[in-house]
Coordinates of C-alpha atoms in Angstrom, one line a residue:
M109 CA -7.8 -5.5 -2.7
E110 CA -5.6 -6.0 -5.7
I111 CA -4.5 -9.6 -5.6
N112 CA -1.0 -9.1 -7.1
Y113 CA 0.7 -10.9 -4.3
L114 CA 2.0 -13.9 -6.3
Q115 CA 3.9 -11.5 -8.5
A116 CA 5.1 -9.6 -5.5
L117 CA 6.3 -12.8 -3.9
L118 CA 7.8 -14.5 -6.9
L119 CA 9.5 -11.6 -8.8
P120 CA 12.6 -11.4 -6.5
L121 CA 13.8 -14.9 -7.1
F122 CA 16.0 -14.9 -4.0
L123 CA 13.1 -14.1 -1.8
T124 CA 12.3 -17.7 -1.3
L125 CA 15.8 -18.3 0.1
V126 CA 15.3 -15.4 2.5
F127 CA 12.0 -16.9 3.8
V128 CA 13.6 -20.3 4.4
L129 CA 16.5 -18.7 6.3
L130 CA 14.3 -16.5 8.3
F131 CA 11.6 -19.0 9.2
G132 CA 13.2 -22.4 9.0
R133 CA 11.2 -25.6 8.9
P134 CA 7.4 -25.4 9.2
R135 CA 6.1 -26.3 12.6
P136 CA 3.8 -29.3 12.9
R137 CA 0.1 -28.4 12.9
R138 CA -1.6 -28.4 16.3
R139 CA -4.4 -30.9 16.7
D140 CA -6.6 -28.5 18.6
L141 CA -7.0 -26.0 15.7
P142 CA -10.1 -25.9 13.4
P143 CA -10.1 -27.8 10.1
S144 CA -7.6 -26.6 7.5
P145 CA -7.1 -27.3 3.8
P146 CA -3.7 -28.4 2.4
K147 CA -1.2 -25.6 2.4
L148 CA 1.9 -24.7 0.4
P149 CA 5.4 -24.2 1.8
I150 CA 6.2 -20.6 2.9
I151 CA 3.0 -18.9 1.6
G152 CA 0.6 -21.3 3.4
H153 CA -2.9 -20.7 2.2
L154 CA -2.4 -17.4 0.4
H155 CA -2.9 -19.0 -2.9
L156 CA -6.5 -19.8 -1.9
L157 CA -7.5 -16.2 -1.7
T158 CA -7.5 -15.6 -5.5
D159 CA -9.0 -12.4 -6.8
M160 CA -12.4 -13.3 -5.2
P161 CA -11.4 -14.5 -1.7
H162 CA -14.9 -14.5 -0.3
V163 CA -16.0 -16.9 -3.1
A164 CA -13.0 -19.2 -2.8
L165 CA -13.5 -19.4 1.0
A166 CA -17.2 -20.0 0.6
D167 CA -16.4 -23.0 -1.6
L168 CA -14.3 -24.5 1.1
V169 CA -17.3 -24.5 3.5
H170 CA -18.8 -27.4 1.5
K171 CA -15.6 -29.5 2.1
L172 CA -14.5 -28.5 5.6
G173 CA -17.4 -26.9 7.4
P174 CA -18.2 -23.3 8.4
M175 CA -15.0 -22.8 10.5
L176 CA -11.6 -22.8 8.9
F177 CA -8.1 -22.2 10.1
L178 CA -5.7 -20.8 7.5
Q179 CA -2.0 -19.9 7.5
L180 CA -1.7 -16.7 5.5
G181 CA 2.1 -16.4 5.2
R182 CA 3.1 -16.1 8.8
V183 CA -0.3 -14.9 10.0
P184 CA -2.7 -17.4 11.6
A185 CA -6.3 -16.7 10.4
L186 CA -9.8 -17.9 11.3
V187 CA -12.7 -17.8 8.8
V188 CA -16.2 -18.3 10.1
S189 CA -19.2 -18.8 7.7
S190 CA -22.3 -19.4 9.8
P191 CA -24.6 -17.3 11.9
R192 CA -23.9 -19.5 15.0
L193 CA -20.2 -19.1 14.7
A194 CA -20.5 -15.4 13.9
R195 CA -22.4 -15.0 17.2
E196 CA -19.5 -16.7 19.0
V197 CA -17.0 -14.3 17.6
L198 CA -19.0 -11.1 17.6
K199 CA -20.9 -11.6 20.9
T200 CA -19.9 -14.5 23.1
H201 CA -16.1 -13.9 22.7
D202 CA -16.4 -10.3 21.4
H203 CA -13.7 -9.1 23.8
A204 CA -11.2 -11.7 22.6
F205 CA -11.6 -10.6 19.0
C206 CA -12.0 -6.9 19.5
S207 CA -8.8 -5.6 18.0
R208 CA -7.6 -4.9 14.4
P209 CA -4.5 -6.1 12.6
Q210 CA -2.1 -3.2 11.9
L211 CA -2.1 -3.4 8.1
I212 CA 0.6 -1.5 6.3
G213 CA -1.7 0.6 4.2
A214 CA -3.7 1.6 7.3
Q215 CA -0.6 2.5 9.2
Y216 CA 0.2 5.1 6.5
L217 CA -3.2 6.3 5.3
S218 CA -5.0 6.4 8.6
F219 CA -2.1 8.3 10.2
G220 CA -0.8 5.4 12.4
C221 CA -4.1 3.5 12.5
S222 CA -5.6 6.3 14.6
D223 CA -9.1 6.1 13.0
V224 CA -12.0 4.2 14.3
T225 CA -11.8 1.4 11.8
F226 CA -8.2 0.3 12.2
S227 CA -7.1 1.5 15.7
V228 CA -6.1 -1.2 18.2
Y229 CA -8.5 -1.9 21.0
G230 CA -7.9 0.4 24.0
P231 CA -8.6 3.8 25.5
Y232 CA -8.0 5.7 22.3
W233 CA -10.3 3.5 20.3
R234 CA -13.0 3.7 22.9
Q235 CA -12.8 7.5 22.9
A236 CA -12.7 7.8 19.1
R237 CA -15.7 5.5 18.7
K238 CA -17.7 7.4 21.4
I239 CA -17.0 10.7 19.6
C240 CA -18.2 9.2 16.3
V241 CA -21.3 7.7 17.8
T242 CA -22.3 10.7 20.0
E243 CA -21.0 13.6 18.0
L244 CA -20.9 12.6 14.3
L245 CA -23.3 9.7 13.6
H246 CA -26.2 9.9 16.1
S247 CA -29.7 10.1 14.6
R248 CA -30.2 13.8 15.2
R249 CA -27.1 14.7 13.2
V250 CA -27.8 12.2 10.5
N251 CA -31.2 13.8 10.1
S252 CA -29.6 17.3 10.0
F253 CA -27.9 16.3 6.8
R254 CA -31.1 15.6 4.9
R255 CA -30.8 18.9 3.0
I256 CA -27.4 17.8 1.6
R257 CA -28.8 14.4 0.7
R258 CA -31.8 16.0 -1.0
E259 CA -29.6 18.4 -3.0
E260 CA -27.1 15.8 -4.2
V261 CA -29.8 13.3 -5.1
A262 CA -31.5 16.1 -7.1
R263 CA -28.2 16.8 -8.8
M264 CA -27.9 13.2 -9.8
Q265 CA -31.4 13.1 -11.2
A266 CA -30.9 16.3 -13.1
S267 CA -27.9 14.6 -14.9
V268 CA -30.1 11.8 -16.1
S269 CA -31.5 12.2 -19.6
A270 CA -34.6 10.2 -20.4
G271 CA -34.1 7.7 -23.3
E272 CA -30.3 7.7 -23.1
E273 CA -28.1 5.0 -21.9
I274 CA -26.7 6.0 -18.4
D275 CA -23.7 4.6 -16.6
M276 CA -25.4 4.3 -13.2
S277 CA -22.3 2.9 -11.5
E278 CA -20.5 6.1 -12.2
R279 CA -23.5 8.2 -11.1
F280 CA -23.8 6.3 -7.8
L281 CA -20.1 6.7 -7.0
T282 CA -20.2 10.4 -7.7
L283 CA -23.3 10.8 -5.5
A284 CA -21.8 9.0 -2.5
N285 CA -18.5 10.9 -2.9
D286 CA -20.3 14.3 -3.1
I287 CA -22.5 13.6 -0.1
L288 CA -19.7 12.4 2.1
C289 CA -17.4 15.2 1.1
R290 CA -20.0 17.8 1.8
V291 CA -20.8 16.2 5.2
A292 CA -17.2 15.6 6.1
F293 CA -15.4 18.6 4.7
G294 CA -18.1 21.1 3.7
R295 CA -17.3 20.9 0.0
R296 CA -18.3 18.8 -3.0
F297 CA -16.1 16.0 -4.2
M298 CA -15.5 17.6 -7.6
E299 CA -15.2 21.4 -7.5
A300 CA -15.8 23.4 -10.7
G301 CA -12.8 23.0 -13.0
S302 CA -11.4 20.2 -10.8
R303 CA -9.0 22.8 -9.4
N304 CA -8.5 21.3 -5.9
R305 CA -6.7 18.0 -5.4
L306 CA -9.2 16.5 -2.9
S307 CA -10.8 14.1 -5.4
E308 CA -7.6 12.6 -6.9
V309 CA -5.9 12.3 -3.5
L310 CA -8.9 10.5 -2.0
A311 CA -9.2 8.2 -5.0
E312 CA -5.6 7.2 -4.7
S313 CA -6.1 6.6 -0.9
Q314 CA -9.1 4.3 -1.6
A315 CA -7.0 2.3 -4.2
L316 CA -4.1 1.9 -1.8
F317 CA -6.4 0.8 1.1
A318 CA -7.7 -1.9 -1.2
G319 CA -4.2 -3.0 -2.2
F320 CA -1.8 -5.8 -1.0
S321 CA 1.4 -5.6 1.1
V322 CA 3.8 -8.4 1.6
G323 CA 4.4 -7.1 5.1
D324 CA 0.7 -7.7 6.0
F325 CA 1.4 -11.5 5.8
F326 CA 5.1 -11.7 6.4
P327 CA 6.0 -9.3 9.3
G328 CA 9.6 -8.2 9.1
L329 CA 9.6 -8.1 5.3
E330 CA 8.1 -4.7 4.9
W331 CA 11.2 -3.8 2.9
V332 CA 9.8 -5.7 0.0
N333 CA 7.3 -2.7 -0.4
S334 CA 10.3 -0.6 -1.5
L335 CA 11.0 -3.1 -4.3
T336 CA 7.4 -3.1 -5.5
G337 CA 7.1 0.6 -5.3
L338 CA 4.2 0.4 -2.8
K339 CA 6.1 2.3 -0.1
R340 CA 6.8 5.2 -2.4
R341 CA 3.1 5.4 -3.3
L342 CA 2.0 5.2 0.3
E343 CA 4.4 7.9 1.4
K344 CA 3.4 10.2 -1.4
N345 CA -0.3 9.7 -0.8
L346 CA 0.2 10.3 3.0
G347 CA 2.0 13.6 2.2
D348 CA -0.8 14.6 -0.2
L349 CA -3.5 13.7 2.4
R350 CA -1.8 15.7 5.0
A351 CA -1.4 18.7 2.7
V352 CA -5.0 18.7 1.5
C353 CA -6.4 18.2 5.0
D354 CA -4.2 21.0 6.4
E355 CA -5.6 23.3 3.7
I356 CA -9.2 22.4 4.5
I357 CA -8.6 22.7 8.2
E358 CA -7.0 26.1 7.8
E359 CA -9.9 27.2 5.6
H360 CA -12.4 26.1 8.3
E361 CA -10.5 27.8 11.1
R362 CA -10.2 31.2 9.3
S363 CA -13.7 31.2 7.7
E364 CA -16.1 33.5 9.4
T365 CA -19.0 31.4 8.1
S366 CA -17.8 28.2 9.8
S367 CA -20.7 26.9 11.7
P368 CA -20.9 27.2 15.5
E369 CA -21.9 24.2 17.6
G370 CA -25.2 23.0 16.1
E371 CA -26.9 20.9 13.5
K372 CA -25.2 22.5 10.5
E373 CA -21.6 21.6 11.5
D374 CA -19.8 19.3 9.1
F375 CA -17.7 16.5 10.5
L376 CA -14.5 18.6 10.5
D377 CA -16.2 21.4 12.4
V378 CA -17.3 18.9 15.0
L379 CA -13.9 17.3 15.4
L380 CA -12.2 20.7 15.6
R381 CA -14.6 21.6 18.4
V382 CA -14.2 18.3 20.3
Q383 CA -10.4 18.5 19.9
K384 CA -10.4 21.5 22.2
S385 CA -12.4 19.9 24.9
P386 CA -10.6 19.6 28.3
E387 CA -12.5 16.5 29.1
L388 CA -10.8 14.2 26.6
E389 CA -9.3 11.1 28.2
V390 CA -6.7 10.9 25.4
P391 CA -5.7 14.1 23.5
I392 CA -6.6 14.2 19.8
T393 CA -3.7 15.3 17.7
D394 CA -4.0 17.0 14.4
D395 CA -3.2 13.7 12.7
N396 CA -5.8 11.9 14.7
L397 CA -8.4 14.4 13.6
K398 CA -7.5 13.9 10.0
A399 CA -7.7 10.1 10.4
L400 CA -11.1 10.3 12.0
V401 CA -12.7 12.5 9.3
L402 CA -11.1 10.5 6.5
D403 CA -12.4 7.3 8.0
M404 CA -15.9 8.6 7.7
F405 CA -15.3 9.4 4.0
V406 CA -13.5 6.2 3.0
A407 CA -15.8 3.9 4.9
G408 CA -19.0 5.4 3.5
T409 CA -18.4 6.1 -0.2
D410 CA -17.7 2.7 -1.8
T411 CA -20.1 0.8 0.4
T412 CA -23.0 3.2 -0.3
S413 CA -22.4 3.3 -4.0
A414 CA -22.0 -0.5 -4.2
T415 CA -25.3 -1.1 -2.4
L416 CA -27.1 1.3 -4.8
E417 CA -25.4 -0.3 -7.8
W418 CA -26.3 -3.9 -6.9
T419 CA -29.9 -2.9 -5.9
M420 CA -30.6 -1.3 -9.3
T421 CA -28.9 -4.3 -11.0
E422 CA -31.2 -6.8 -9.3
L423 CA -34.2 -4.6 -10.0
A424 CA -33.3 -4.4 -13.7
R425 CA -33.0 -8.2 -13.7
H426 CA -36.3 -8.6 -12.0
P427 CA -38.8 -6.1 -13.6
N428 CA -41.7 -7.4 -11.6
I429 CA -40.0 -6.6 -8.4
M430 CA -39.1 -3.2 -9.7
T431 CA -42.7 -2.5 -10.6
Q432 CA -43.9 -3.4 -7.1
A433 CA -41.3 -1.1 -5.5
Q434 CA -42.2 1.7 -7.9
E435 CA -45.9 1.3 -7.2
E436 CA -45.3 1.5 -3.4
V437 CA -43.1 4.6 -3.7
R438 CA -45.6 6.4 -6.0
R439 CA -48.5 5.5 -3.8
V440 CA -46.9 6.9 -0.7
A441 CA -45.4 10.0 -2.2
G442 CA -48.4 10.7 -4.4
T443 CA -48.2 13.4 -7.0
K444 CA -46.4 16.1 -5.0
G445 CA -43.4 15.8 -7.3
H446 CA -40.8 14.3 -5.0
V447 CA -40.1 11.7 -2.3
G448 CA -39.3 13.2 1.1
E449 CA -37.3 11.4 3.9
D450 CA -40.5 11.4 6.0
D451 CA -42.0 9.1 3.3
L452 CA -39.3 6.4 3.8
Q453 CA -40.9 4.9 6.9
Y454 CA -43.9 3.9 4.8
L455 CA -41.9 1.9 2.2
P456 CA -41.6 -1.6 3.7
Y457 CA -41.3 -3.3 0.3
M458 CA -38.4 -1.1 -0.8
K459 CA -36.7 -1.7 2.5
A460 CA -37.0 -5.4 1.9
V461 CA -35.5 -4.9 -1.5
I462 CA -32.5 -3.3 0.1
K463 CA -32.2 -6.1 2.7
E464 CA -32.3 -8.7 0.0
T465 CA -29.6 -6.9 -1.9
L466 CA -27.4 -6.8 1.2
R467 CA -27.9 -10.5 1.7
L468 CA -26.9 -11.5 -1.8
H469 CA -24.3 -8.7 -2.4
P470 CA -22.8 -7.7 1.0
P471 CA -20.6 -4.6 0.3
V472 CA -17.8 -5.9 2.5
P473 CA -18.2 -9.7 2.2
L474 CA -15.4 -10.6 4.6
L475 CA -16.0 -7.6 6.9
V476 CA -13.0 -5.7 8.1
P477 CA -10.7 -8.3 9.7
R478 CA -10.4 -8.5 13.4
E479 CA -7.4 -9.7 15.5
S480 CA -7.6 -11.8 18.7
I481 CA -6.0 -10.4 21.7
E482 CA -6.2 -13.5 23.8
E483 CA -6.6 -17.3 23.2
C484 CA -10.1 -18.6 23.4
T485 CA -12.0 -21.8 22.6
I486 CA -14.8 -22.1 20.0
D487 CA -16.5 -25.4 19.4
G488 CA -13.7 -27.2 21.2
Y489 CA -11.0 -25.6 19.0
K490 CA -8.3 -23.3 20.4
I491 CA -8.0 -20.0 18.5
P492 CA -4.4 -18.7 19.0
V493 CA -3.8 -15.1 20.2
G494 CA -2.9 -12.9 17.3
S495 CA -5.2 -14.7 14.8
R496 CA -6.7 -12.6 12.0
V497 CA -10.5 -13.2 11.9
F498 CA -12.7 -13.0 8.8
I499 CA -16.5 -13.2 8.9
N500 CA -17.7 -14.5 5.5
T501 CA -21.1 -12.8 5.2
Y502 CA -21.1 -13.7 1.5
A503 CA -21.2 -17.4 2.4
M504 CA -23.7 -16.9 5.1
G505 CA -26.1 -15.0 2.8
R506 CA -26.0 -18.0 0.3
D507 CA -26.3 -20.8 2.9
P508 CA -29.3 -23.1 2.2
Q509 CA -29.3 -24.0 5.9
V510 CA -30.0 -20.4 6.7
W511 CA -32.1 -19.2 3.8
D512 CA -34.8 -20.8 1.7
D513 CA -33.8 -20.9 -2.0
P514 CA -30.8 -18.6 -1.2
L515 CA -29.7 -17.9 -4.8
S516 CA -33.1 -16.4 -5.7
Y517 CA -33.7 -12.7 -5.4
R518 CA -36.9 -12.6 -3.3
P519 CA -37.5 -9.5 -1.1
E520 CA -40.7 -10.9 0.2
R521 CA -38.7 -13.4 2.3
F522 CA -38.3 -10.5 4.8
F523 CA -42.1 -9.9 5.2
G524 CA -43.0 -10.9 8.7
S525 CA -39.4 -11.5 9.5
S526 CA -37.7 -9.8 12.5
I527 CA -34.2 -10.1 10.9
D528 CA -32.6 -6.6 10.8
I529 CA -29.3 -5.3 9.5
K530 CA -28.1 -3.5 12.7
G531 CA -25.7 -6.3 13.9
Q532 CA -28.0 -8.1 16.3
D533 CA -29.3 -10.7 13.9
F534 CA -26.3 -12.8 12.8
E535 CA -27.9 -14.2 9.7
L536 CA -27.5 -10.8 8.0
L537 CA -24.4 -8.7 8.9
P538 CA -23.7 -6.2 6.2
F539 CA -22.4 -3.7 8.8
G540 CA -20.7 -6.2 11.1
G541 CA -21.6 -6.6 14.7
G542 CA -20.3 -6.4 18.3
R543 CA -18.2 -3.6 19.6
R544 CA -16.4 -3.2 16.2
G545 CA -19.5 -3.0 14.2
C546 CA -19.9 -0.1 11.8
P547 CA -21.2 2.9 13.7
G548 CA -22.3 4.7 10.5
Y549 CA -25.0 2.3 9.2
N550 CA -27.8 4.8 9.8
F551 CA -26.0 7.4 7.7
G552 CA -25.3 5.0 4.9
L553 CA -28.8 3.7 4.8
A554 CA -30.3 7.2 4.7
T555 CA -28.5 7.9 1.5
V556 CA -29.3 4.5 -0.1
E557 CA -33.0 4.8 0.8
I558 CA -33.7 8.4 -0.4
A559 CA -31.6 7.9 -3.6
L560 CA -33.4 4.6 -4.5
A561 CA -36.8 5.9 -3.7
S562 CA -36.3 9.1 -5.8
L563 CA -35.0 7.1 -8.8
L564 CA -38.0 4.7 -8.7
Y565 CA -40.4 7.6 -8.2
H566 CA -39.4 9.8 -11.2
F567 CA -38.4 7.2 -13.8
D568 CA -39.2 3.9 -15.2
W569 CA -35.9 1.9 -15.9
E570 CA -35.0 -0.5 -18.6
L571 CA -31.9 -2.4 -19.8
P572 CA -30.4 -1.2 -23.1
E573 CA -31.9 -2.5 -26.3
G574 CA -30.9 -6.0 -27.0
V575 CA -29.9 -6.7 -23.4
G576 CA -32.0 -9.2 -21.5
A577 CA -32.2 -9.9 -17.8
G578 CA -30.0 -13.0 -18.3
D579 CA -27.4 -11.0 -20.1
V580 CA -26.5 -8.7 -17.2
D581 CA -22.9 -9.4 -16.0
L582 CA -22.8 -10.1 -12.3
S583 CA -19.0 -10.4 -12.1
E584 CA -17.4 -8.6 -9.1
I585 CA -14.4 -6.6 -8.3
F586 CA -13.1 -7.2 -4.7
G587 CA -11.9 -4.1 -3.0
L588 CA -12.9 -1.7 -0.2
A589 CA -16.4 -2.7 -1.3
T590 CA -17.4 -5.5 -3.7
R591 CA -18.6 -3.7 -6.8
K592 CA -19.7 -4.8 -10.3
K593 CA -16.9 -5.5 -12.6
V594 CA -18.9 -4.3 -15.6
P595 CA -20.6 -0.9 -15.0
L596 CA -24.4 -0.9 -14.8
V597 CA -25.9 0.8 -17.8
L598 CA -29.7 1.5 -17.8
V599 CA -32.1 3.5 -19.8
P600 CA -34.5 5.8 -17.9
K601 CA -38.0 6.6 -19.2
K602 CA -39.9 9.6 -17.9
K603 CA -43.0 8.7 -15.9
T604 CA -45.9 11.0 -16.7
G605 CA -47.2 12.7 -13.6
Y606 CA -44.0 12.2 -11.7
E607 CA -41.7 14.6 -13.5
F608 CA -38.6 15.8 -11.8
K609 CA -38.1 19.5 -11.2
L610 CA -34.7 20.4 -9.8
D611 CA -35.7 23.9 -8.5
E612 CA -38.7 22.6 -6.6
V613 CA -36.8 19.7 -5.0
C614 CA -33.8 21.9 -3.9
G615 CA -36.0 24.7 -2.8
Q616 CA -37.9 22.7 -0.2

């Protein structure tokens, strides 16, 4: 999310007069709303979001408590920052908060909000989610893509030269993009010679999804997007997306090698097959199909790469923890020369490392916002219909009332703990929860686990010469996923007896 909204609001000087004429005097604050910090005229609490909104909102918890009511322009918003209140929103009152705001970027780039992430609650969303859960993301199909994961992880490892400084942030993003593109479209993110436009079009889509629109907070003022140039970018990217997807779809339909129904179908194959089913409650248009397959890609790439990036960052800062994780992986995989996905179930310490990373560095710290479809009462406060709802998992992961010594990186805190990351334990919600929880967490975790285990198995990892653990920059960039502002650079060292051989790994 590019927080350039102050410029967008202040550049046209006359805009303030338009706001006043349109909206008149502010209405008095209702007494039955949750606590709220002081606000500014017209923009309300937009100024509090800053470039790190999850951090700014977490700071307010110490002053006003774990439930806040904000006025974001003309949009009422609820921010909750405790497991108990998250349970109220995601479970007790799940139906009241089950829809999504119709954000300007999503209206363009998800073809009218017809993907699973941003579609409004109703028959179409229920059908789309069912298709994703039963056809695209169930455990059998996730398992069927293990060959793709193995090959792309092997490619990443082959690009690593022992003794040289490696930009691991770039490697992780490429890995996630390549896996998701092969699974979704049947082709790698970057083709030889970069001749196709898929990579650049999707990169622009991701940047626009993370951007800001005045119309998202001031309904009726979408025309400002024309002044800022955002509308032109959105329309161009939508046209590019449609053209690229049409090309890929045509290629799938005419290819004699396109897989029949079975485990080797990519996501597009599956959706083309489902689209023809006579049993659909709501017909799936060609644009709906494009939105669904792009949703799988956009939702999975940044979050997967960010989780790997932060995990390796914390391991580099805590070499003792890295050593323990490496010893576990090497003990389980032995000297066979690679880590298989069947080995992952025997790596409890490494899984605890991933959980601890997701606690301190949730990839989507405010989750995807929800929108209330009916008024409800939480803790005696009335939450108005149409409220935008944010769950601050960043604040929850650092709450001393929930976690012992929360700012310390200690994977062992999960030993003997029943807390999981599937959305049923509200202390740890990296993938959300309730009916709008992320249906693809198994797919994302499969990539994170095999990539991390393989890197720990084949190499020892060090920070560049002259860089100590305390020198590692932990600054963040807030976007589709919260990533490191400064790329992670590490130096791999070959581990004798665990050498990597590309041909052997890919030939399994």
